Amino acid sequence: MKHLFPFIILALILSGCHRKQTAPEYGQQIMYEVFPALMDSVCKGLYEITPPPPPPPPVSIHADSSEIAEALAEYEKIIAGLKPGSKELVIAIMDSIYPPEPGSKNELVAHFASLNLSPDTTDIYAAYKVDPKKLKNNKKIRFRYRSEFPKYNALKGAYNFDLMGIIEFSGIQFDTTGSYGVFRSDLYCGELCGEGLWIFIRKVKDQWIIDRIKVIYVS
C-alpha cells in the first residue's frame, strides 16, 4: 500500500488538471449549443424584413397608365431586393468570449432560487476566441469578426452587404452541478440602439435550453 500511495496522489493531481483543462471547453460546447435559440430570440427582427405595402390604387380612373406601371415596377424592384440571397446579411461578433461577469453568480442563485443552487467558484475561466463556423443559425445571415470592421462607427460603413448589428457574449457561470448556468450578451444595432441581456440556461435530458432571457437595459 505504501508503494501505491505516490501513484494515487499523482492520479488525483492529473485528474484535477484534466478538469481544469476541460471545464472551459465544456462551457464553449454549451455556448455553441444554445446559440441558435438565442439568436432566434434576440436577433430575429434584424433579419426578418417585412416588405412595404404595394402602391395605393390610382385616385382617378383616368390616371396615366404609364405612372401606374412605373410605380408597380418600382415596387417589384424593392420586393426583389428583399428576397433571400439578394444581399448578404451579416452580424459582427466580438472575436472573443470574455470571462463571466462579476454579478453572474448572484444572478444565477437569484433566478433559480427555489433550487438552492451553489455557483461554481472555481477560477478557471479565461477568454477564448469564437469559431464562426460553429455558430449554427439561420441560413440568411453570416457572422464575421468585429475586428474585420472599422474600430469606430462600424455600423455606418458602406459595404456590399447589410451589417445588421454587433453582438458579444460573456462566458457561462455554472452552478456546482454543471446543470444550470447564466451568461451575458450585449447587442448593438446603432449608435443609440442596443440592449443588454442575462441569459439563463439549464440542462434538460442531456440538452441545454434557454430558461429565461432577462433584459438589463434597452437604448
Tab-separated table of C-alpha atoms in Angstrom, residues 109-207:
chain	number	residue	atom	x	y	z
A	109	VAL	CA	-28.619	31.967	-7.474
A	110	ALA	CA	-31.479	34.500	-7.559
A	111	HIS	CA	-33.053	33.195	-10.749
A	112	PHE	CA	-33.003	29.568	-9.643
A	113	ALA	CA	-33.756	30.452	-6.014
A	114	SER	CA	-36.156	27.555	-5.490
A	115	LEU	CA	-33.361	25.085	-6.311
A	116	ASN	CA	-30.890	26.440	-3.722
A	117	LEU	CA	-28.012	26.320	-6.190
A	118	SER	CA	-24.399	26.998	-5.299
A	119	PRO	CA	-22.377	28.769	-8.001
A	120	ASP	CA	-19.173	27.172	-9.183
A	121	THR	CA	-16.391	29.280	-7.664
A	122	THR	CA	-13.508	27.569	-9.448
A	123	ASP	CA	-11.437	30.345	-11.000
A	124	ILE	CA	-10.510	28.656	-14.265
A	125	TYR	CA	-12.326	30.882	-16.732
A	126	ALA	CA	-10.477	32.676	-19.491
A	127	ALA	CA	-11.463	34.477	-22.666
A	128	TYR	CA	-11.488	32.331	-25.780
A	129	LYS	CA	-11.852	33.082	-29.469
A	130	VAL	CA	-15.166	32.390	-31.144
A	131	ASP	CA	-15.257	29.988	-34.082
A	132	PRO	CA	-17.822	31.413	-36.570
A	133	LYS	CA	-18.058	28.029	-38.299
A	134	LYS	CA	-19.619	26.593	-35.141
A	135	LEU	CA	-22.271	29.299	-34.909
A	136	LYS	CA	-25.110	27.330	-36.448
A	137	ASN	CA	-28.012	29.625	-37.116
A	138	ASN	CA	-30.460	30.953	-39.667
A	139	LYS	CA	-29.034	30.467	-43.154
A	140	LYS	CA	-29.977	34.037	-44.044
A	141	ILE	CA	-27.116	35.525	-42.050
A	142	ARG	CA	-23.372	35.137	-41.745
A	143	PHE	CA	-21.122	36.025	-38.834
A	144	ARG	CA	-17.876	37.931	-39.152
A	145	TYR	CA	-15.364	39.022	-36.527
A	146	ARG	CA	-15.789	42.526	-35.128
A	147	SER	CA	-12.094	43.135	-35.797
A	148	GLU	CA	-12.764	42.956	-39.554
A	149	PHE	CA	-14.640	46.262	-39.368
A	150	PRO	CA	-13.552	49.824	-38.525
A	151	LYS	CA	-12.952	50.433	-34.830
A	152	TYR	CA	-15.415	53.333	-34.773
A	153	ASN	CA	-18.813	53.711	-36.476
A	154	ALA	CA	-18.694	50.221	-37.967
A	155	LEU	CA	-22.466	50.151	-38.400
A	156	LYS	CA	-22.357	53.311	-40.527
A	157	GLY	CA	-19.871	51.927	-43.030
A	158	ALA	CA	-20.655	51.309	-46.704
A	159	TYR	CA	-20.438	47.604	-47.527
A	160	ASN	CA	-21.628	45.293	-50.285
A	161	PHE	CA	-23.733	43.531	-47.631
A	162	ASP	CA	-26.077	44.594	-44.840
A	163	LEU	CA	-24.359	44.807	-41.454
A	164	MET	CA	-27.315	44.199	-39.145
A	165	GLY	CA	-25.615	44.624	-35.780
A	166	ILE	CA	-22.808	43.741	-33.384
A	167	ILE	CA	-23.134	41.119	-30.654
A	168	GLU	CA	-20.908	39.958	-27.792
A	169	PHE	CA	-21.102	37.336	-25.047
A	170	SER	CA	-19.581	36.523	-21.691
A	171	GLY	CA	-18.561	33.056	-20.611
A	172	ILE	CA	-21.082	30.902	-18.760
A	173	GLN	CA	-21.287	30.933	-14.967
A	174	PHE	CA	-22.313	27.421	-13.900
A	175	ASP	CA	-23.565	26.016	-10.641
A	176	THR	CA	-21.576	23.278	-8.904
A	177	THR	CA	-23.551	20.510	-10.639
A	178	GLY	CA	-22.879	21.917	-14.108
A	179	SER	CA	-26.598	21.691	-14.936
A	180	TYR	CA	-27.548	25.368	-14.649
A	181	GLY	CA	-25.870	28.495	-15.909
A	182	VAL	CA	-26.096	32.151	-16.851
A	183	PHE	CA	-24.181	34.417	-19.195
A	184	ARG	CA	-24.485	37.950	-20.507
A	185	SER	CA	-24.994	39.194	-24.046
A	186	ASP	CA	-24.980	42.714	-25.487
A	187	LEU	CA	-26.409	43.547	-28.900
A	188	TYR	CA	-25.782	46.830	-30.720
A	189	CYS	CA	-27.767	47.839	-33.795
A	190	GLY	CA	-26.834	51.524	-33.970
A	191	GLU	CA	-25.289	54.472	-32.138
A	192	LEU	CA	-28.205	54.719	-29.699
A	193	CYS	CA	-29.695	51.300	-30.316
A	194	GLY	CA	-28.821	48.289	-28.207
A	195	GLU	CA	-29.739	46.017	-25.338
A	196	GLY	CA	-28.035	44.052	-22.597
A	197	LEU	CA	-29.300	40.655	-21.511
A	198	TRP	CA	-28.849	37.940	-18.910
A	199	ILE	CA	-29.443	34.516	-20.470
A	200	PHE	CA	-30.353	31.761	-18.012
A	201	ILE	CA	-29.889	28.192	-19.230
A	202	ARG	CA	-30.486	24.730	-17.827
A	203	LYS	CA	-29.914	21.143	-18.832
A	204	VAL	CA	-32.974	19.031	-19.623
A	205	LYS	CA	-32.495	15.404	-20.668
A	206	ASP	CA	-28.911	15.977	-21.802
A	207	GLN	CA	-29.872	19.047	-23.834
